[in-house]
Short mmCIF file of C-alpha atoms and ligand atoms in Angstrom, two decimals:
data_model
loop_
_atom_site.label_atom_id
_atom_site.label_comp_id
_atom_site.label_asym_id
_atom_site.label_seq_id
_atom_site.Cartn_x
_atom_site.Cartn_y
_atom_site.Cartn_z
CA MET A 1 0.89 99.40 11.83
CA SER A 2 3.50 97.62 9.76
CA ASN A 3 5.87 99.50 7.48
CA PRO A 4 5.03 99.82 3.79
CA SER A 5 6.80 97.17 1.72
CA LEU A 6 9.17 97.65 -1.17
CA LEU A 7 10.60 94.99 -3.46
CA ILE A 8 13.91 95.99 -5.03
CA LEU A 9 14.99 94.34 -8.28
CA PRO A 10 18.38 95.80 -9.28
CA GLY A 11 18.68 93.69 -12.45
CA ASP A 12 21.67 93.90 -14.78
CA GLY A 13 24.50 96.18 -15.91
CA ILE A 14 24.37 99.54 -14.14
CA GLY A 15 21.09 98.50 -12.42
CA PRO A 16 22.81 97.23 -9.24
CA GLU A 17 25.19 100.23 -9.21
CA VAL A 18 22.47 102.89 -9.30
CA MET A 19 20.23 100.88 -6.97
CA ALA A 20 22.98 100.76 -4.33
CA GLU A 21 22.69 104.55 -4.09
CA VAL A 22 18.91 104.36 -3.82
CA ARG A 23 19.28 101.85 -0.97
CA ARG A 24 21.34 104.44 0.92
CA ILE A 25 18.68 107.06 0.30
CA ILE A 26 15.93 104.74 1.50
CA ASP A 27 17.97 104.15 4.67
CA TRP A 28 18.35 107.91 5.10
CA PHE A 29 14.57 108.41 5.03
CA GLY A 30 14.25 105.65 7.64
CA ASP A 31 16.92 107.07 9.95
CA ARG A 32 16.31 110.79 9.54
CA ARG A 33 12.60 111.07 8.65
CA GLY A 34 11.19 108.03 10.44
CA LEU A 35 9.92 106.77 7.10
CA ARG A 36 10.73 103.08 7.27
CA PHE A 37 10.09 100.50 4.60
CA ASP A 38 10.23 96.72 4.74
CA VAL A 39 12.69 96.26 1.90
CA SER A 40 13.32 92.93 0.19
CA GLU A 41 15.58 92.37 -2.77
CA ASP A 42 15.46 89.80 -5.55
CA LEU A 43 16.73 88.95 -9.03
CA VAL A 44 15.29 89.94 -12.39
CA GLY A 45 16.49 89.81 -16.00
CA GLY A 46 19.86 88.33 -16.87
CA ALA A 47 20.79 88.13 -13.19
CA ALA A 48 17.79 85.84 -12.59
CA TRP A 49 18.51 83.81 -15.72
CA ASP A 50 22.10 83.20 -14.55
CA VAL A 51 20.87 81.69 -11.28
CA HIS A 52 17.43 80.24 -12.09
CA GLY A 53 17.36 79.82 -15.87
CA THR A 54 14.42 82.22 -16.13
CA PRO A 55 14.34 86.06 -16.17
CA LEU A 56 11.69 86.10 -13.41
CA THR A 57 10.80 83.21 -11.12
CA ASP A 58 7.23 82.55 -10.01
CA ALA A 59 8.34 83.26 -6.44
CA THR A 60 9.63 86.73 -7.39
CA MET A 61 6.46 87.39 -9.36
CA ALA A 62 4.39 86.46 -6.29
CA LYS A 63 6.47 88.83 -4.13
CA ALA A 64 5.93 91.65 -6.64
CA GLN A 65 2.18 91.08 -6.42
CA ALA A 66 2.24 91.17 -2.63
CA VAL A 67 4.30 94.31 -1.93
CA ASP A 68 3.20 97.94 -1.92
CA ALA A 69 5.64 98.93 -4.67
CA VAL A 70 8.40 97.48 -6.84
CA LEU A 71 11.56 99.43 -7.68
CA LEU A 72 13.54 98.11 -10.65
CA GLY A 73 17.01 99.05 -11.94
CA ALA A 74 17.48 97.86 -15.51
CA VAL A 75 17.63 94.57 -17.40
CA GLY A 76 19.53 93.23 -20.38
CA GLY A 77 23.02 93.11 -21.78
CA PRO A 78 25.09 91.69 -24.65
CA LYS A 79 25.71 88.46 -22.73
CA TYR A 80 22.03 87.60 -23.17
CA ASP A 81 21.57 88.72 -26.77
CA THR A 82 21.68 85.19 -28.16
CA LEU A 83 19.16 83.75 -25.70
CA ASP A 84 15.82 82.48 -26.90
CA PHE A 85 13.21 85.28 -26.98
CA ALA A 86 11.14 83.53 -24.30
CA VAL A 87 13.91 83.79 -21.69
CA LYS A 88 15.52 87.10 -22.64
CA PRO A 89 16.00 89.50 -19.68
CA GLU A 90 13.35 91.90 -21.05
CA ARG A 91 10.74 89.12 -20.67
CA GLY A 92 11.10 89.42 -16.91
CA LEU A 93 10.10 93.07 -17.07
CA LEU A 94 7.27 92.38 -19.52
CA ARG A 95 5.91 89.66 -17.24
CA LEU A 96 5.90 92.04 -14.27
CA ARG A 97 4.03 94.70 -16.26
CA LYS A 98 1.54 92.20 -17.67
CA GLU A 99 0.71 90.19 -14.55
CA MET A 100 0.52 93.28 -12.35
CA ASP A 101 -1.73 94.79 -15.07
CA LEU A 102 0.12 98.11 -15.04
CA TYR A 103 -2.01 100.02 -17.49
CA ALA A 104 -0.87 103.59 -16.80
CA ASN A 105 2.70 104.52 -17.65
CA LEU A 106 3.80 107.82 -16.12
CA ARG A 107 6.72 109.60 -17.70
CA PRO A 108 7.51 113.00 -16.22
CA ALA A 109 9.37 115.52 -18.35
CA GLN A 110 10.97 117.76 -15.81
CA CYS A 111 13.79 120.12 -16.62
CA PHE A 112 16.22 121.03 -13.88
CA ASP A 113 17.37 124.61 -14.44
CA ALA A 114 21.02 123.60 -14.20
CA LEU A 115 20.54 121.23 -17.15
CA ALA A 116 18.42 123.48 -19.38
CA ASP A 117 21.32 123.92 -21.82
CA PHE A 118 21.27 120.17 -22.51
CA SER A 119 17.97 120.45 -24.32
CA SER A 120 17.83 120.82 -28.08
CA LEU A 121 15.27 123.59 -27.48
CA LYS A 122 15.97 127.10 -26.26
CA ARG A 123 16.61 127.52 -22.55
CA GLU A 124 13.53 129.70 -21.98
CA VAL A 125 11.29 127.06 -23.57
CA VAL A 126 12.40 124.26 -21.24
CA ALA A 127 13.79 125.83 -18.04
CA GLY A 128 11.48 124.92 -15.16
CA LEU A 129 9.41 122.55 -17.32
CA ASP A 130 7.37 120.04 -15.32
CA ILE A 131 4.85 117.97 -17.25
CA MET A 132 3.60 114.40 -16.94
CA ILE A 133 2.68 112.09 -19.81
CA VAL A 134 0.29 109.27 -18.93
CA ARG A 135 0.44 106.57 -21.59
CA GLU A 136 -2.01 103.66 -21.75
CA LEU A 137 0.29 100.65 -21.62
CA THR A 138 -1.61 97.39 -21.94
CA SER A 139 -3.95 97.78 -24.92
CA GLY A 140 -4.32 99.57 -28.26
CA VAL A 141 -2.58 98.84 -31.52
CA TYR A 142 0.36 96.97 -29.95
CA PHE A 143 -2.03 94.29 -28.68
CA GLY A 144 -5.17 94.42 -30.88
CA GLU A 145 -6.25 91.45 -33.01
CA PRO A 146 -6.14 90.63 -35.86
CA ARG A 147 -2.45 91.23 -36.32
CA GLY A 148 0.16 89.71 -38.58
CA ILE A 149 1.44 89.63 -42.12
CA PHE A 150 -1.02 87.92 -44.45
CA THR A 151 -1.20 87.29 -48.18
CA GLU A 152 -4.12 88.71 -50.10
CA GLY A 153 -4.42 88.20 -53.85
CA GLY A 154 -0.75 87.25 -54.08
CA ALA A 155 0.52 90.36 -52.22
CA ARG A 156 1.56 90.63 -48.57
CA VAL A 157 -0.49 92.76 -46.19
CA GLY A 158 0.71 93.88 -42.73
CA ILE A 159 -2.11 94.30 -40.22
CA ASN A 160 -2.35 95.73 -36.72
CA THR A 161 -5.57 96.66 -35.03
CA GLN A 162 -6.21 99.68 -32.84
CA ARG A 163 -8.79 98.53 -30.33
CA TYR A 164 -9.91 100.11 -27.05
CA THR A 165 -12.81 99.20 -24.79
CA GLU A 166 -14.46 101.99 -22.86
CA GLY A 167 -13.32 100.38 -19.61
CA GLU A 168 -9.68 100.55 -20.73
CA ILE A 169 -10.02 104.21 -21.63
CA ALA A 170 -11.90 105.10 -18.45
CA ARG A 171 -9.34 103.57 -16.08
CA VAL A 172 -6.34 105.34 -17.59
CA ALA A 173 -8.33 108.58 -17.72
CA ARG A 174 -8.98 108.20 -13.97
CA SER A 175 -5.23 107.74 -13.38
CA ALA A 176 -4.58 111.01 -15.23
CA PHE A 177 -7.29 112.96 -13.37
CA GLU A 178 -6.06 111.64 -10.00
CA LEU A 179 -2.52 112.75 -10.87
CA ALA A 180 -3.68 116.16 -12.01
CA ARG A 181 -5.37 116.73 -8.66
CA ARG A 182 -1.96 116.31 -6.99
CA ARG A 183 -0.34 118.67 -9.50
CA ARG A 184 -1.70 121.75 -11.28
CA ASN A 185 -5.14 120.21 -11.88
CA ARG A 186 -5.11 120.20 -15.69
CA VAL A 187 -5.41 117.28 -18.13
CA CYS A 188 -5.02 117.39 -21.91
CA SER A 189 -6.23 114.23 -23.67
CA MET A 190 -4.67 113.43 -27.05
CA GLU A 191 -5.98 111.15 -29.84
CA LYS A 192 -6.85 111.33 -33.54
CA ALA A 193 -10.63 111.67 -33.31
CA ASN A 194 -10.57 113.43 -36.69
CA VAL A 195 -9.59 110.21 -38.51
CA MET A 196 -9.97 107.26 -36.12
CA GLU A 197 -13.15 105.84 -34.55
CA SER A 198 -11.11 104.59 -31.59
CA GLY A 199 -10.10 108.24 -31.16
CA VAL A 200 -13.76 109.35 -31.20
CA LEU A 201 -14.54 106.83 -28.44
CA TRP A 202 -11.40 107.86 -26.51
CA ARG A 203 -12.51 111.50 -26.51
CA GLN A 204 -16.10 110.64 -25.51
CA VAL A 205 -15.09 108.38 -22.62
CA VAL A 206 -12.45 110.76 -21.22
CA GLN A 207 -15.06 113.53 -21.29
CA GLU A 208 -17.69 111.30 -19.60
CA VAL A 209 -15.31 110.25 -16.81
CA HIS A 210 -14.38 113.89 -16.33
CA ASP A 211 -17.97 115.15 -16.16
CA ALA A 212 -19.13 112.39 -13.82
CA GLU A 213 -16.15 112.11 -11.46
CA TYR A 214 -13.63 114.92 -11.92
CA PRO A 215 -15.49 118.13 -12.86
CA ASP A 216 -13.01 120.11 -10.71
CA VAL A 217 -10.11 119.20 -13.06
CA GLU A 218 -9.62 121.33 -16.16
CA LEU A 219 -9.88 119.09 -19.26
CA SER A 220 -8.93 119.85 -22.85
CA HIS A 221 -8.62 117.67 -25.96
CA MET A 222 -6.04 117.87 -28.72
CA TYR A 223 -5.23 115.84 -31.84
CA ALA A 224 -2.01 113.94 -31.17
CA ASP A 225 -0.16 115.42 -34.16
CA ALA A 226 -1.02 118.94 -33.01
CA GLY A 227 0.04 117.84 -29.52
CA ALA A 228 3.48 116.87 -30.81
CA MET A 229 3.84 120.33 -32.35
CA GLN A 230 2.69 122.08 -29.18
CA LEU A 231 5.08 119.99 -27.09
CA THR A 232 8.05 121.31 -29.04
CA ARG A 233 6.65 124.84 -29.46
CA TRP A 234 5.67 125.65 -25.85
CA PRO A 235 5.65 122.56 -23.60
CA LYS A 236 4.98 124.57 -20.44
CA GLN A 237 1.32 124.97 -21.51
CA PHE A 238 0.71 121.36 -20.35
CA ASP A 239 0.36 119.75 -16.92
CA VAL A 240 -0.84 116.14 -17.41
CA ILE A 241 -1.22 114.64 -20.90
CA VAL A 242 -3.17 111.39 -21.25
CA THR A 243 -2.98 109.39 -24.44
CA ASP A 244 -3.09 105.88 -25.90
CA ASN A 245 -0.30 103.33 -26.18
CA LEU A 246 1.00 104.24 -29.65
CA PHE A 247 0.78 108.03 -29.39
CA GLY A 248 2.08 107.83 -25.83
CA ASP A 249 5.11 105.87 -26.97
CA LEU A 250 6.04 108.68 -29.35
CA LEU A 251 4.98 111.67 -27.28
CA SER A 252 6.67 110.49 -24.07
CA ASP A 253 10.00 109.99 -25.86
CA LEU A 254 9.64 113.39 -27.46
CA ALA A 255 8.83 115.05 -24.14
CA ALA A 256 11.63 113.23 -22.34
CA MET A 257 14.22 114.50 -24.75
CA LEU A 258 13.09 118.09 -24.17
CA THR A 259 14.87 117.78 -20.87
CA GLY A 260 18.26 116.39 -21.87
CA SER A 261 19.87 113.30 -20.43
CA LEU A 262 18.72 109.70 -20.15
CA GLY A 263 20.49 109.47 -16.81
CA MET A 264 17.92 111.86 -15.27
CA LEU A 265 14.61 110.30 -16.39
CA PRO A 266 12.39 108.35 -13.96
CA SER A 267 9.15 106.52 -14.71
CA ALA A 268 6.27 104.76 -13.00
CA SER A 269 3.79 102.17 -14.19
CA LEU A 270 0.59 102.00 -12.19
CA GLY A 271 -2.32 99.58 -12.11
CA ALA A 272 -5.60 99.23 -10.26
CA PRO A 273 -5.85 100.16 -6.57
CA MET A 274 -5.10 97.29 -4.17
CA GLU A 275 -7.12 96.57 -1.02
CA ASN A 276 -5.10 99.14 0.93
CA GLY A 277 -5.97 101.82 -1.65
CA ARG A 278 -2.45 101.99 -3.09
CA PRO A 279 -2.13 101.32 -6.81
CA LYS A 280 -0.14 98.34 -8.07
CA ALA A 281 3.11 100.03 -8.93
CA LEU A 282 6.49 99.55 -10.57
CA TYR A 283 9.03 102.37 -10.57
CA GLU A 284 12.11 102.33 -12.81
CA PRO A 285 14.51 104.64 -14.61
CA VAL A 286 13.82 105.07 -18.33
CA HIS A 287 17.38 104.06 -19.23
CA GLY A 288 18.62 100.52 -19.84
CA SER A 289 21.52 98.57 -18.37
CA ALA A 290 24.18 100.69 -20.19
CA PRO A 291 26.63 97.83 -20.83
CA ASP A 292 29.17 100.31 -22.22
CA ILE A 293 29.76 101.81 -18.77
CA ALA A 294 28.60 98.96 -16.47
CA GLY A 295 31.00 98.01 -13.70
CA GLN A 296 32.95 101.25 -13.95
CA GLY A 297 31.21 103.25 -11.24
CA LYS A 298 30.35 106.00 -13.73
CA ALA A 299 26.57 105.65 -14.06
CA ASN A 300 24.31 108.51 -13.07
CA PRO A 301 22.06 107.26 -10.23
CA CYS A 302 19.64 110.22 -10.47
CA ALA A 303 17.05 108.57 -12.74
CA CYS A 304 16.74 105.71 -10.25
CA ILE A 305 16.77 108.10 -7.27
CA LEU A 306 14.00 110.17 -8.91
CA SER A 307 12.04 106.95 -9.54
CA PHE A 308 12.09 106.39 -5.78
CA ALA A 309 10.86 109.99 -5.37
CA MET A 310 7.91 109.05 -7.60
CA ALA A 311 7.26 106.03 -5.37
CA LEU A 312 7.21 108.32 -2.33
CA ARG A 313 4.66 110.55 -4.04
CA TYR A 314 2.38 108.09 -5.84
CA SER A 315 2.53 104.93 -3.71
CA PHE A 316 3.22 106.25 -0.23
CA ASP A 317 1.46 109.62 -0.21
CA GLN A 318 4.66 111.37 0.85
CA GLY A 319 4.58 114.29 -1.57
CA GLY A 320 6.51 116.51 0.83
CA GLU A 321 9.34 114.00 1.16
CA ALA A 322 9.33 113.43 -2.62
CA ASP A 323 9.75 117.21 -3.03
CA ARG A 324 12.61 117.09 -0.54
CA LEU A 325 14.40 114.39 -2.54
CA GLU A 326 13.84 116.14 -5.89
CA ARG A 327 15.10 119.40 -4.40
CA ALA A 328 18.19 117.60 -3.11
CA VAL A 329 18.98 116.36 -6.65
CA GLN A 330 18.40 119.87 -7.94
CA ALA A 331 20.73 121.35 -5.31
CA VAL A 332 23.48 118.94 -6.31
CA LEU A 333 23.15 119.92 -9.98
CA ASP A 334 23.04 123.60 -9.06
CA ARG A 335 26.39 123.15 -7.33
CA GLY A 336 27.82 121.88 -10.64
CA ILE A 337 28.28 118.31 -9.41
CA ARG A 338 27.85 116.08 -12.48
CA THR A 339 28.31 112.50 -13.57
CA ALA A 340 30.03 112.03 -16.95
CA ASP A 341 26.76 111.81 -18.92
CA LEU A 342 25.94 115.40 -17.85
CA MET A 343 29.29 116.85 -18.84
CA GLN A 344 29.22 116.91 -22.65
CA LYS A 345 28.91 120.65 -22.99
CA GLU A 346 31.12 121.65 -20.11
CA GLY A 347 34.64 121.21 -18.88
CA GLY A 348 35.43 120.07 -15.36
CA ARG A 349 35.76 116.71 -13.67
CA PRO A 350 32.84 114.32 -13.51
CA VAL A 351 32.02 112.47 -10.30
CA GLY A 352 31.21 108.75 -10.12
CA THR A 353 28.01 106.96 -9.07
CA ARG A 354 28.97 106.73 -5.41
CA ALA A 355 30.05 110.38 -5.14
CA MET A 356 26.78 111.46 -6.76
CA GLY A 357 24.94 109.42 -4.14
CA ASP A 358 27.06 111.05 -1.42
CA ALA A 359 26.21 114.50 -2.77
CA VAL A 360 22.46 113.78 -2.79
CA LEU A 361 22.67 112.44 0.76
CA ALA A 362 24.55 115.56 1.85
CA ALA A 363 21.90 117.75 0.23
CA LEU A 364 19.16 115.77 2.01
CA GLU A 365 20.97 116.26 5.31
CA ALA A 366 21.25 119.98 4.57
CA SER A 367 17.50 120.13 3.97
CA LEU A 368 16.69 119.33 7.61
P1 NAD B 401 20.80 102.27 -22.44
O1 NAD B 401 19.77 103.17 -21.87
O2 NAD B 401 21.25 101.17 -21.58
O3 NAD B 401 22.09 103.17 -22.86
C1 NAD B 401 22.06 104.16 -23.86
C2 NAD B 401 23.25 105.14 -23.64
O4 NAD B 401 22.97 105.97 -22.52
C3 NAD B 401 24.56 104.43 -23.33
O5 NAD B 401 25.62 105.11 -23.92
C4 NAD B 401 24.66 104.51 -21.83
O6 NAD B 401 25.98 104.49 -21.34
C5 NAD B 401 23.96 105.82 -21.51
N1 NAD B 401 23.28 105.76 -20.22
C6 NAD B 401 22.11 105.14 -19.94
N2 NAD B 401 21.82 105.28 -18.65
C7 NAD B 401 22.80 105.99 -18.09
C8 NAD B 401 23.07 106.45 -16.77
N3 NAD B 401 22.23 106.19 -15.75
N4 NAD B 401 24.19 107.15 -16.56
C9 NAD B 401 25.03 107.44 -17.56
N5 NAD B 401 24.86 107.04 -18.82
C10 NAD B 401 23.74 106.31 -19.09
O7 NAD B 401 20.22 101.73 -23.82
P2 NAD B 401 20.82 100.64 -24.83
O8 NAD B 401 22.32 100.78 -24.88
O9 NAD B 401 20.02 100.75 -26.04
O10 NAD B 401 20.48 99.23 -24.17
C11 NAD B 401 21.38 98.47 -23.35
C12 NAD B 401 20.65 97.27 -22.78
O11 NAD B 401 19.61 97.72 -21.90
C13 NAD B 401 19.98 96.40 -23.82
O12 NAD B 401 20.12 95.04 -23.44
C14 NAD B 401 18.54 96.82 -23.78
O13 NAD B 401 17.66 95.80 -24.18
C15 NAD B 401 18.37 97.13 -22.31
N6 NAD B 401 17.30 98.09 -22.01
C16 NAD B 401 16.61 97.86 -20.86
C17 NAD B 401 15.63 98.76 -20.45
C18 NAD B 401 14.95 98.51 -19.14
O14 NAD B 401 15.45 97.74 -18.32
N7 NAD B 401 13.83 99.14 -18.87
C19 NAD B 401 15.37 99.89 -21.21
C20 NAD B 401 16.11 100.13 -22.36
C21 NAD B 401 17.09 99.20 -22.75
#
């Protein structure tokens, strides 16, 4: 059998710097765990525009469609700020998400004990936190028609439309239930069924999918505003949260910040299963290209490393190896090894991107 395939798109700014560390980790899994990938690398964002005059070529798009998973660094930077909207670096990422039809955005909020003091909440509220927000990514009020600013009776009216088909709700609900089965087997669905018809339908369809296909998973429903309160009051009550595009945008940012630093946050965007049963998948850190520190070897590679851990778990069914990698990151933090972004509240000397990669590799080696 051939190796699973991985397309790497480092992108711009700190993207290539953090991805270089992930490449070393991928090689480690090949050499030491016999877990080999067919890795190809290509351009996206400003880097692609510089060479091809487009943020994503058709050839790269075709490669992304053909591989088992895509791993992306970050796109964008001040150099490209004046470009026409149609060729801005971010359009490359949007095209990938759209054409791969990545409808489920997974944002874990996981708090490493060593970083619990970084949260704005009390240590006991966040230490050991491990929840997953599944946000519907390709429909809802950001896409619904009609939309626009119109004039009615001489006054301007701004209109956006919240619209969900039952198929769109059902498929993201399935993603959440599947995830829950690999975790603590609980899903909480959030909407505003008290004031929105689309919320009433959301609740009905999630319940129907549950009853017909996932009766073994514990399901609860919550209004999204109450959900926001519960997330800040006692986030550990949740396992998987599934919600629509708009509420997910807000709730996933809120949950992410429970855990501290941008340099630690991975994400995944998943679509429909391919012929081989694996979902279409794009893994990327939540952070951007960090132009303020790009080229200085200071960036924290952990968000990108943890994105690869998500790929191991959700694309390649290697949950044990994903655990190994996450534990290695944890061990490094426990030893007090920190990049500059994790140092605000402490003294000591920060390490650079490469040294952080070295430390994770050493921790992986020690795990054998
Ligand atoms: P950003 O995430 O790039 O940076 C915000 C702050 O966090 C900066 O001070 C940065 O130095 C710091 N930071 C981010 N990642 C870090 C890391 N791994 N290690 C250490 N520090 C880190 O957000 P921004 O400054 O708003 O945007 C910069 C560029 O990135 C813009 O062009 C924006 O459009 C783009 N962007 C891209 C993505 C993406 O590729 N998915 C996401 C957000 C922003």
